[in-house]
JSON list of C-alpha atoms in Angstrom, two decimals:
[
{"chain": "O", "resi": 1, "resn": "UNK", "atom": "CA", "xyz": [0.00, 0.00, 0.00]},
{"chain": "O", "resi": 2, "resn": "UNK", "atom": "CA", "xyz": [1.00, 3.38, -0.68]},
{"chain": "O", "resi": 3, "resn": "UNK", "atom": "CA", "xyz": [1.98, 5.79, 1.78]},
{"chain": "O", "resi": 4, "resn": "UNK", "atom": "CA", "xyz": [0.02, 8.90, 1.94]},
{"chain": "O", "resi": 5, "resn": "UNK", "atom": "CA", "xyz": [0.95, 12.29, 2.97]},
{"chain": "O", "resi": 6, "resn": "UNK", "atom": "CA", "xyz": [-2.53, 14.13, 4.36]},
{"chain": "O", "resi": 7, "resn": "UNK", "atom": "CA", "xyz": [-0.68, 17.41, 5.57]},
{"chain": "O", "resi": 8, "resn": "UNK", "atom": "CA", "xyz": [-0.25, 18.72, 1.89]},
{"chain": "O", "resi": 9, "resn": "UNK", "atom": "CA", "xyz": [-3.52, 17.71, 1.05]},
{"chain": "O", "resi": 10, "resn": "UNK", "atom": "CA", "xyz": [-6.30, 20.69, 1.27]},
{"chain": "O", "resi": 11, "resn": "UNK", "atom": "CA", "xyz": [-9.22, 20.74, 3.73]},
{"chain": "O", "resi": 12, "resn": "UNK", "atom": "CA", "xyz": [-12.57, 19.04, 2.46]},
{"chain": "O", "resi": 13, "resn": "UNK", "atom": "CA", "xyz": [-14.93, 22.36, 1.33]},
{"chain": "O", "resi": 14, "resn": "UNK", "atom": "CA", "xyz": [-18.17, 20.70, 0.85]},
{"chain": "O", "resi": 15, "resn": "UNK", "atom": "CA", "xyz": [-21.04, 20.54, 3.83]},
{"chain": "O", "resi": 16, "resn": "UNK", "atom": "CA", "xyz": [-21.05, 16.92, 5.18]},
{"chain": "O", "resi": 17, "resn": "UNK", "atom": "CA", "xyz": [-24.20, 15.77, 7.40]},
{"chain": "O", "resi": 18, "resn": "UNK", "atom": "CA", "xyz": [-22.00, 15.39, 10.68]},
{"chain": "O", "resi": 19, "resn": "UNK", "atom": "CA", "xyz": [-23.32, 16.64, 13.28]},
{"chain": "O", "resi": 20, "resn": "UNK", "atom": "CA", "xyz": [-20.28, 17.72, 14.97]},
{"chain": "O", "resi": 21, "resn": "UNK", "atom": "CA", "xyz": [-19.35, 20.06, 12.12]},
{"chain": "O", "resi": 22, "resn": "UNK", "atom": "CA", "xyz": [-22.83, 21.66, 11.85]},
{"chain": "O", "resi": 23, "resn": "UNK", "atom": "CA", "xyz": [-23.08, 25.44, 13.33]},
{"chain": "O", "resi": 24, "resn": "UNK", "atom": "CA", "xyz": [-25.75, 26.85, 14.71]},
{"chain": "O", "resi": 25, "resn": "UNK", "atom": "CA", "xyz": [-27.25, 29.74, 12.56]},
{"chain": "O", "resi": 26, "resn": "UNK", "atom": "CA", "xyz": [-26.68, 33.02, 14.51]},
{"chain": "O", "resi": 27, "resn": "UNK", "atom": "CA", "xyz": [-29.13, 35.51, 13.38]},
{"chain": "O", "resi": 28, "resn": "UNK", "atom": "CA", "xyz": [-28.47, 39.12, 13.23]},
{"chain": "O", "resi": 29, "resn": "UNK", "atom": "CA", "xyz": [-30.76, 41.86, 14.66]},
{"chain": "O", "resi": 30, "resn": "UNK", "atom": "CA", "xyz": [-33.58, 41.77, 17.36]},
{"chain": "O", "resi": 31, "resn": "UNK", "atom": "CA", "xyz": [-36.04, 38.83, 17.48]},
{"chain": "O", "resi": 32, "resn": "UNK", "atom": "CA", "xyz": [-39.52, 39.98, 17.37]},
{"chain": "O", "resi": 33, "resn": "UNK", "atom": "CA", "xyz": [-40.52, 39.07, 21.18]},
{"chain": "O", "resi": 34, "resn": "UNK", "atom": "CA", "xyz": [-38.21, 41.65, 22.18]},
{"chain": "O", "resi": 35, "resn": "UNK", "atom": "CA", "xyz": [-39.07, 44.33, 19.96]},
{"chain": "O", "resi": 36, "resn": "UNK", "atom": "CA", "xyz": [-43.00, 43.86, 20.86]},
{"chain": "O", "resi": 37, "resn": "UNK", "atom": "CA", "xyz": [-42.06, 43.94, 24.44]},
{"chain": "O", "resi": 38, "resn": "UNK", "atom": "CA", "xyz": [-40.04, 47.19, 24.28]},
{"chain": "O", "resi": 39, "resn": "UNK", "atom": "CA", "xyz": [-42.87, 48.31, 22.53]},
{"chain": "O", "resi": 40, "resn": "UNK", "atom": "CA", "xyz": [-45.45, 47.65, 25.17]},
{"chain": "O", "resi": 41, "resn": "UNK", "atom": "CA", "xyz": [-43.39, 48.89, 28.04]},
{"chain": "O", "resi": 42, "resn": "UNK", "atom": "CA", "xyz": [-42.79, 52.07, 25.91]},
{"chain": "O", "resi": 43, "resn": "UNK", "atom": "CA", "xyz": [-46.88, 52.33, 25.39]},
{"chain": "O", "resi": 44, "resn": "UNK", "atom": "CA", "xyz": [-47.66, 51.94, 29.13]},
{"chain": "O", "resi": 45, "resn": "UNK", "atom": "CA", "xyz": [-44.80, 55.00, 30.70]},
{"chain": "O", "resi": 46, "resn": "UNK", "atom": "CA", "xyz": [-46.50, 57.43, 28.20]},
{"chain": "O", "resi": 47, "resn": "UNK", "atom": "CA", "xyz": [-50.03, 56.21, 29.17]},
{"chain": "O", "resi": 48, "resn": "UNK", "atom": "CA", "xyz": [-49.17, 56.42, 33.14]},
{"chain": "O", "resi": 49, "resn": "UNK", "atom": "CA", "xyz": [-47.50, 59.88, 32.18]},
{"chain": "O", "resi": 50, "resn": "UNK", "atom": "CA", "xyz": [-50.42, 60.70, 30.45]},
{"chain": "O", "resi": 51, "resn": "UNK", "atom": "CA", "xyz": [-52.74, 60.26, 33.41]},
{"chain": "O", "resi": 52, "resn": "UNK", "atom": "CA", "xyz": [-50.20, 61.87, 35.77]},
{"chain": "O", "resi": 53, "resn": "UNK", "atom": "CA", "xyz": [-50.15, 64.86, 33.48]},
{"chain": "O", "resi": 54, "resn": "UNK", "atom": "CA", "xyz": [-54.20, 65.20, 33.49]},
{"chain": "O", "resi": 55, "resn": "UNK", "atom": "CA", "xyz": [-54.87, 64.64, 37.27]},
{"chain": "O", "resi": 56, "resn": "UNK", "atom": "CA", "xyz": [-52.12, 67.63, 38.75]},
{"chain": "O", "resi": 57, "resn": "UNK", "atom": "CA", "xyz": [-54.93, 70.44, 38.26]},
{"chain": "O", "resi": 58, "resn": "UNK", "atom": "CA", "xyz": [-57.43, 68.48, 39.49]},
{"chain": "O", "resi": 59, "resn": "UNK", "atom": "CA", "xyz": [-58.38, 69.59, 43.50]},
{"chain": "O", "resi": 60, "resn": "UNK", "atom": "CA", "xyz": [-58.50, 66.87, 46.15]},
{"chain": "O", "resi": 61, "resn": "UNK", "atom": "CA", "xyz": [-61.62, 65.50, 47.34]},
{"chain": "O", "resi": 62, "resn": "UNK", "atom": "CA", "xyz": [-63.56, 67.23, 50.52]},
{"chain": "O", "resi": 63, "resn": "UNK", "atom": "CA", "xyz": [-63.18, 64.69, 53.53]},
{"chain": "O", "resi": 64, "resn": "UNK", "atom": "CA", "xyz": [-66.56, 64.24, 55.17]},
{"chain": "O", "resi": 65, "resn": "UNK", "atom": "CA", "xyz": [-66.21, 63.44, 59.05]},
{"chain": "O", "resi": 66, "resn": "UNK", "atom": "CA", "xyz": [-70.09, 62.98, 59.46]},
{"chain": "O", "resi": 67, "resn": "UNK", "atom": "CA", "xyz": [-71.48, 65.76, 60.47]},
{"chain": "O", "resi": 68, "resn": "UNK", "atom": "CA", "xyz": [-71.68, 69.07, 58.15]},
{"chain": "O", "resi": 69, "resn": "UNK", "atom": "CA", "xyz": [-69.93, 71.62, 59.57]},
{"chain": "O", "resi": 70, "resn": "UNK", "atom": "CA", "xyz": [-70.53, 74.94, 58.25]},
{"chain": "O", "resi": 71, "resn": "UNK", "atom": "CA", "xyz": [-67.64, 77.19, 57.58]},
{"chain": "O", "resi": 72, "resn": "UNK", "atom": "CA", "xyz": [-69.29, 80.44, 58.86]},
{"chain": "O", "resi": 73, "resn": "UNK", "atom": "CA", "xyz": [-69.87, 78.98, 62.35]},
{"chain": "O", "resi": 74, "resn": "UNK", "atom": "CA", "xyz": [-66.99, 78.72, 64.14]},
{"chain": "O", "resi": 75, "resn": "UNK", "atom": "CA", "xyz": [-67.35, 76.46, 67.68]},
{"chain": "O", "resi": 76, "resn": "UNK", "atom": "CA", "xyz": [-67.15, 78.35, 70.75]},
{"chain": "O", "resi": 77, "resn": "UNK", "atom": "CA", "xyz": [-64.11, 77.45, 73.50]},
{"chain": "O", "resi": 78, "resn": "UNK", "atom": "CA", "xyz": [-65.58, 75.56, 76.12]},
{"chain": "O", "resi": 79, "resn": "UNK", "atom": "CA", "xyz": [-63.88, 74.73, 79.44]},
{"chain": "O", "resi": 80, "resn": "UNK", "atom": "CA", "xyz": [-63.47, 71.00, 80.54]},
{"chain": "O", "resi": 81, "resn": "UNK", "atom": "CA", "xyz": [-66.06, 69.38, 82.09]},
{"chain": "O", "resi": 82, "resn": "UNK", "atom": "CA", "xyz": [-65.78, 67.98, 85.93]},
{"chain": "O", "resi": 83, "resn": "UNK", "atom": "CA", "xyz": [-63.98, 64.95, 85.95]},
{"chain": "O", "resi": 84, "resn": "UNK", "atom": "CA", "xyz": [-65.96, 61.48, 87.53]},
{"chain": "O", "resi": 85, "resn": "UNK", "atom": "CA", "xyz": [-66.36, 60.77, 91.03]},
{"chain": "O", "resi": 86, "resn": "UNK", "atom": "CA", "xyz": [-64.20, 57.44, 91.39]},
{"chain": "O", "resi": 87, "resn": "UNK", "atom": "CA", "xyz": [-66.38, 54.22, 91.17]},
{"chain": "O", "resi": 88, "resn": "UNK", "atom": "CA", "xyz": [-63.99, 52.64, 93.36]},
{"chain": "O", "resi": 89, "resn": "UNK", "atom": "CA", "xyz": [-63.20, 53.30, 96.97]},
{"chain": "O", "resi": 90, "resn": "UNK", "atom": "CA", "xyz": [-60.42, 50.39, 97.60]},
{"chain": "O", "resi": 91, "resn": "UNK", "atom": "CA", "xyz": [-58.07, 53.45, 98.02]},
{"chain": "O", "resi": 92, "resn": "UNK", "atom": "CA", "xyz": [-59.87, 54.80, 101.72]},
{"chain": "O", "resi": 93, "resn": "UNK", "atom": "CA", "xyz": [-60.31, 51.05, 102.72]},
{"chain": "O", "resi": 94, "resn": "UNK", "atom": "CA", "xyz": [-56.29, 50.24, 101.62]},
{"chain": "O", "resi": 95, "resn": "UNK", "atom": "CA", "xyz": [-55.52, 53.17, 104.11]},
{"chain": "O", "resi": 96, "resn": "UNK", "atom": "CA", "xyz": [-57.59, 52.13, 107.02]},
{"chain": "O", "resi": 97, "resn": "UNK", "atom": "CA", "xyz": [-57.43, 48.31, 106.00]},
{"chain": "O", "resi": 98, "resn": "UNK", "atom": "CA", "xyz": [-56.33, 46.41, 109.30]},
{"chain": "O", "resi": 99, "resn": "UNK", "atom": "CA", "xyz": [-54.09, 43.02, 108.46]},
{"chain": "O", "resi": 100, "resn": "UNK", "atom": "CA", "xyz": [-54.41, 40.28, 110.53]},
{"chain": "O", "resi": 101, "resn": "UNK", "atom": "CA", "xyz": [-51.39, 38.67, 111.65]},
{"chain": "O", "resi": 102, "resn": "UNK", "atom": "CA", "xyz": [-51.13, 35.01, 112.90]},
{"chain": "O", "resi": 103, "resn": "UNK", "atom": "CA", "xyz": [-48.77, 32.90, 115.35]},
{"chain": "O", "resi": 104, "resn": "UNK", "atom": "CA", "xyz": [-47.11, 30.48, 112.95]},
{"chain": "O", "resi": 105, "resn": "UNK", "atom": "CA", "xyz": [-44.66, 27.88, 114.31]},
{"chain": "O", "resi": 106, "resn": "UNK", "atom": "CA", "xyz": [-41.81, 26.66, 112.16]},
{"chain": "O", "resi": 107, "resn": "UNK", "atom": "CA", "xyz": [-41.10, 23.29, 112.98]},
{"chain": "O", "resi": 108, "resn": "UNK", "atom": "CA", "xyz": [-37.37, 21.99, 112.70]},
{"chain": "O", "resi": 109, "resn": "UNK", "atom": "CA", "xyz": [-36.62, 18.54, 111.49]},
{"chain": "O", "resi": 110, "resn": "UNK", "atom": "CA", "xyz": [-33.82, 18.70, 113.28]},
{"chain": "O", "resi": 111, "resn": "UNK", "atom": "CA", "xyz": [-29.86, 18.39, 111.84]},
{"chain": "O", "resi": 112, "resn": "UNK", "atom": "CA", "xyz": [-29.11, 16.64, 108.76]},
{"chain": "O", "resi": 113, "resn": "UNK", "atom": "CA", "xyz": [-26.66, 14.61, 107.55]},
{"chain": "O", "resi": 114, "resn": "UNK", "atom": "CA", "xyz": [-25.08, 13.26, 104.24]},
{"chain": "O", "resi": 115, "resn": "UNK", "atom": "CA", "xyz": [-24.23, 10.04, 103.26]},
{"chain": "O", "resi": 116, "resn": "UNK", "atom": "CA", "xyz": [-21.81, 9.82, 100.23]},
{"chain": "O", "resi": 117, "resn": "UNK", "atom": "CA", "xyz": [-20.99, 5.82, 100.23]},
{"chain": "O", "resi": 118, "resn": "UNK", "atom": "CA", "xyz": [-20.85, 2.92, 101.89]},
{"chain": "O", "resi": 119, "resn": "UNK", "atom": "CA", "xyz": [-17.50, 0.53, 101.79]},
{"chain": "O", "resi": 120, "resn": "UNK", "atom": "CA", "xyz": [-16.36, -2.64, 103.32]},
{"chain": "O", "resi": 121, "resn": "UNK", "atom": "CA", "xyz": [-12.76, -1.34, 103.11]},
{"chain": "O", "resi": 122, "resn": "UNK", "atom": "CA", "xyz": [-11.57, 1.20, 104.61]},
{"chain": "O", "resi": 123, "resn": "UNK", "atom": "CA", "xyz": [-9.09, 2.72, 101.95]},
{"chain": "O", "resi": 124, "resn": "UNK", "atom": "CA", "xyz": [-12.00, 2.99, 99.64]},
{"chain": "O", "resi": 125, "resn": "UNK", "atom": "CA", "xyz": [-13.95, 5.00, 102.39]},
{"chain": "O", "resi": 126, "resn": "UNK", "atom": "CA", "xyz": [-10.45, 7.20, 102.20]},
{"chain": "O", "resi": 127, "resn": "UNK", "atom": "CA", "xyz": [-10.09, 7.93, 99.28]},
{"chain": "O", "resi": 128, "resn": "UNK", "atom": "CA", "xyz": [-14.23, 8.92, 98.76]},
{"chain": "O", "resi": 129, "resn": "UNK", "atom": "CA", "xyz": [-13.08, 10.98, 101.35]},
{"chain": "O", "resi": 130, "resn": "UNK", "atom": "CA", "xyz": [-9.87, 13.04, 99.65]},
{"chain": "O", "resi": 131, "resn": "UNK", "atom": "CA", "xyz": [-12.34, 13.57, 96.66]},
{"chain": "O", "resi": 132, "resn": "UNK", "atom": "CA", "xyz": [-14.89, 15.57, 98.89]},
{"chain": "O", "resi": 133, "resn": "UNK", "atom": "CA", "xyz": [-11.91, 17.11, 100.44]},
{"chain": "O", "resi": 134, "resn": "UNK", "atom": "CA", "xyz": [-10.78, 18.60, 96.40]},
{"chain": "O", "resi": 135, "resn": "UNK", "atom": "CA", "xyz": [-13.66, 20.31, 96.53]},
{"chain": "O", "resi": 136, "resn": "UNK", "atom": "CA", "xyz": [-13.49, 22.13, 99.27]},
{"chain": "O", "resi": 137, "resn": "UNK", "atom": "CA", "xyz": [-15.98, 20.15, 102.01]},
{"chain": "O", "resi": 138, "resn": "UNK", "atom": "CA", "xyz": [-14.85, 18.15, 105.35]},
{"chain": "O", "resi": 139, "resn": "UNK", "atom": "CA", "xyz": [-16.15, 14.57, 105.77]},
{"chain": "O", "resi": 140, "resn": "UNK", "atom": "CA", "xyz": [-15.99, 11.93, 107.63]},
{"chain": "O", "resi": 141, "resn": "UNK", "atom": "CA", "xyz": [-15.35, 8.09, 108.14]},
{"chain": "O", "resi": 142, "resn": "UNK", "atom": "CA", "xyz": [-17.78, 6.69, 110.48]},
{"chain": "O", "resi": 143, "resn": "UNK", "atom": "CA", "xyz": [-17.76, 2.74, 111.33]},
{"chain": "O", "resi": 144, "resn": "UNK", "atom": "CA", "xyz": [-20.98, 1.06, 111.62]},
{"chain": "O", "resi": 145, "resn": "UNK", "atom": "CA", "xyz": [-21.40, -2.71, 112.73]},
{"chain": "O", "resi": 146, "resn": "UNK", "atom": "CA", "xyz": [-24.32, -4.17, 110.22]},
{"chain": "O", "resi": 147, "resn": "UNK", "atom": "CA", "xyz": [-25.80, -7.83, 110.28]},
{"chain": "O", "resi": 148, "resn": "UNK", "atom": "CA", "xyz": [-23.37, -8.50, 107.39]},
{"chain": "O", "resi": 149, "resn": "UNK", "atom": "CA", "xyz": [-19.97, -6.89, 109.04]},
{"chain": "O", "resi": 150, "resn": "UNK", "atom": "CA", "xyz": [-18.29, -4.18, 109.38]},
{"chain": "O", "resi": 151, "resn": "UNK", "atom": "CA", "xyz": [-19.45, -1.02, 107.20]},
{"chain": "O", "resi": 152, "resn": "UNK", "atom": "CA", "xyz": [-17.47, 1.84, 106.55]},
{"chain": "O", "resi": 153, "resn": "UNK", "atom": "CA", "xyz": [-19.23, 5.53, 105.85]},
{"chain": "O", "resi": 154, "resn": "UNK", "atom": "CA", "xyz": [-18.43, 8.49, 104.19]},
{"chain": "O", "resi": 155, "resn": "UNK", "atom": "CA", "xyz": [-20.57, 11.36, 106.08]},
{"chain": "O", "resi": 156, "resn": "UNK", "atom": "CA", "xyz": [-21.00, 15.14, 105.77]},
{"chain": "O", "resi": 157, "resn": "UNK", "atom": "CA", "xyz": [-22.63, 16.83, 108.12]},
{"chain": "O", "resi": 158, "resn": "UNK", "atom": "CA", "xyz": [-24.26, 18.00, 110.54]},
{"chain": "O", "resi": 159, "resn": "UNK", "atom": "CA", "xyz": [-26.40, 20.65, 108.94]},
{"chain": "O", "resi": 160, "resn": "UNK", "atom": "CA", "xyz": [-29.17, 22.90, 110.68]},
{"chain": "O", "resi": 161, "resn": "UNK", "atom": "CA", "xyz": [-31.17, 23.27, 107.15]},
{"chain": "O", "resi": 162, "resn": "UNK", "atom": "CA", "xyz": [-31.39, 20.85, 104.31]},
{"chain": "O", "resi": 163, "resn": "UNK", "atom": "CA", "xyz": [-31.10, 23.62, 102.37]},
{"chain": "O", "resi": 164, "resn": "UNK", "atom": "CA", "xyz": [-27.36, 23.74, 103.02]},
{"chain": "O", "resi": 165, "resn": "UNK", "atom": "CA", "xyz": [-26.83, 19.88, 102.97]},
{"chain": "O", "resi": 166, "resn": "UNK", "atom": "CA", "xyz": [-28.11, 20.50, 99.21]},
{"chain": "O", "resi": 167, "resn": "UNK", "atom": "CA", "xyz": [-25.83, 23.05, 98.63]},
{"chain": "O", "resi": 168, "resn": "UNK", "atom": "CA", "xyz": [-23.13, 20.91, 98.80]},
{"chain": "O", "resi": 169, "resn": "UNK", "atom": "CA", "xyz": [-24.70, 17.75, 97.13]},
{"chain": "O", "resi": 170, "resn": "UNK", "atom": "CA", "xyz": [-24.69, 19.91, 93.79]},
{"chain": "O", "resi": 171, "resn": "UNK", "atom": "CA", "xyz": [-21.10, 21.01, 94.52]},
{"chain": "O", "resi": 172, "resn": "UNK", "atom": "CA", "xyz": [-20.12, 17.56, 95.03]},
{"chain": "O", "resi": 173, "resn": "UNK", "atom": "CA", "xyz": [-22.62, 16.70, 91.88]},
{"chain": "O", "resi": 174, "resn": "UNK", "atom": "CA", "xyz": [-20.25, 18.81, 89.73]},
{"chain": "O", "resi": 175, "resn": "UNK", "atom": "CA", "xyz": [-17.62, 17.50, 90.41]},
{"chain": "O", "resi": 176, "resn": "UNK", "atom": "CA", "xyz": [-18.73, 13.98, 89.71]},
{"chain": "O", "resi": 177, "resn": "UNK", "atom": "CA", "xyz": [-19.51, 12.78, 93.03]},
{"chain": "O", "resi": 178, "resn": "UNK", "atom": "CA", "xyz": [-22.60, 11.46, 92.77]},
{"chain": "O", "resi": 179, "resn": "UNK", "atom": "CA", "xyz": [-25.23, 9.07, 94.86]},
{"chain": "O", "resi": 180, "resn": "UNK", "atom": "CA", "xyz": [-25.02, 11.14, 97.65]},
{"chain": "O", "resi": 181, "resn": "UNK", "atom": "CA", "xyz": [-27.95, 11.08, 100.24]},
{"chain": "O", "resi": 182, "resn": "UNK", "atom": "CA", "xyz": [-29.56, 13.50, 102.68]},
{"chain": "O", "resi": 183, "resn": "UNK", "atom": "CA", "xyz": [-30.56, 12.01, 105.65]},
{"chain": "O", "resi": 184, "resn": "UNK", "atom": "CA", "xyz": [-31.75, 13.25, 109.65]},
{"chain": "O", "resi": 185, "resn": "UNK", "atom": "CA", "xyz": [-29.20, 13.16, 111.84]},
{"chain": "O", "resi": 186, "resn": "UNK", "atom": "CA", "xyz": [-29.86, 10.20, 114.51]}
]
């Protein structure tokens, strides 16, 4: 077979059907759409204009409030009128109201403690003990014979309130130490 050179040969002229040769048609000029459009919009600004134009000589329209009012008349000054006597008279019985006061008793539970665990050993009971004592509160190891042995328990306490002995259950709470109960003192 022969050997053929295609670089001196010329480009093919002539319109093939492939589609990736094919260009789209560009036409020149505005498509109609637009120019009816424009055309429109143009229309309407000198119509609105129009009306704008027409309407600036024209006087407002009168307001009517209800009742004719005649511009001759003009209405006399009056003073105010007397105000209301007050429906109410919780103001005179406010200043001579009497209050009752009553003999209440507040009744004390008595001191309150806090239990914070519960350990056979007693190293475990210590060392509950130096993690209350990082944050700041005193307790104490107190050994208690059960029917099972020997307990030993991590207390806090005495308080007067329970108030307080909550106090430090959320301190203790935030600083993970948790299961801590609030018991009266016996």
């Amino acid at each position: 077979m022969a050997h053929q050179d295609y670089v001196s040969r010329p480009r093919a002229t002539g319109k093939k059907n492939n589609p990736y040769n094919q260009q789209e048609a560009v036409s020149e000029g505005i498509p109609l759409r637009i120019k009816l459009l424009s055309l429109f919009t143009l229309i309407a600004i000198a119509m609105f204009g129009y009306f704008l134009w027409s309407i600036k000589d024209t006087p407002p329209a009168p307001i009517h409030t209800g009742a004719p009012q005649s511009p001759a008349k003009k209405p006399a000054t009056k003073s105010l009128p007397a105000p209301p006597k007050e429906k109410w008279q919780y103001m005179e019985e406010l200043k001579n109201k009497e209050v009752e006061v009553g003999e209440y008793e507040v009744k004390t539970s008595g001191p309150y403690q806090m239990q914070c665990g519960s350990f056979r050993t007693q190293k475990q009971a210590e060392v509950l003990k130096a993690n209350i004592a990082f944050t700041g509160i005193e307790a104490q190891i107190k050994q208690v014979k059960g029917s099972s042995g020997i307990w030993h328990k991590v207390i806090l306490g005495p308080y007067e309130r329970k108030r307080l002995a909550e106090k430090d259950k959320h301190k203790l709470k935030n600083n993970n130490i948790n299961g801590c109960q609030i018991w009266l003192w016996r």
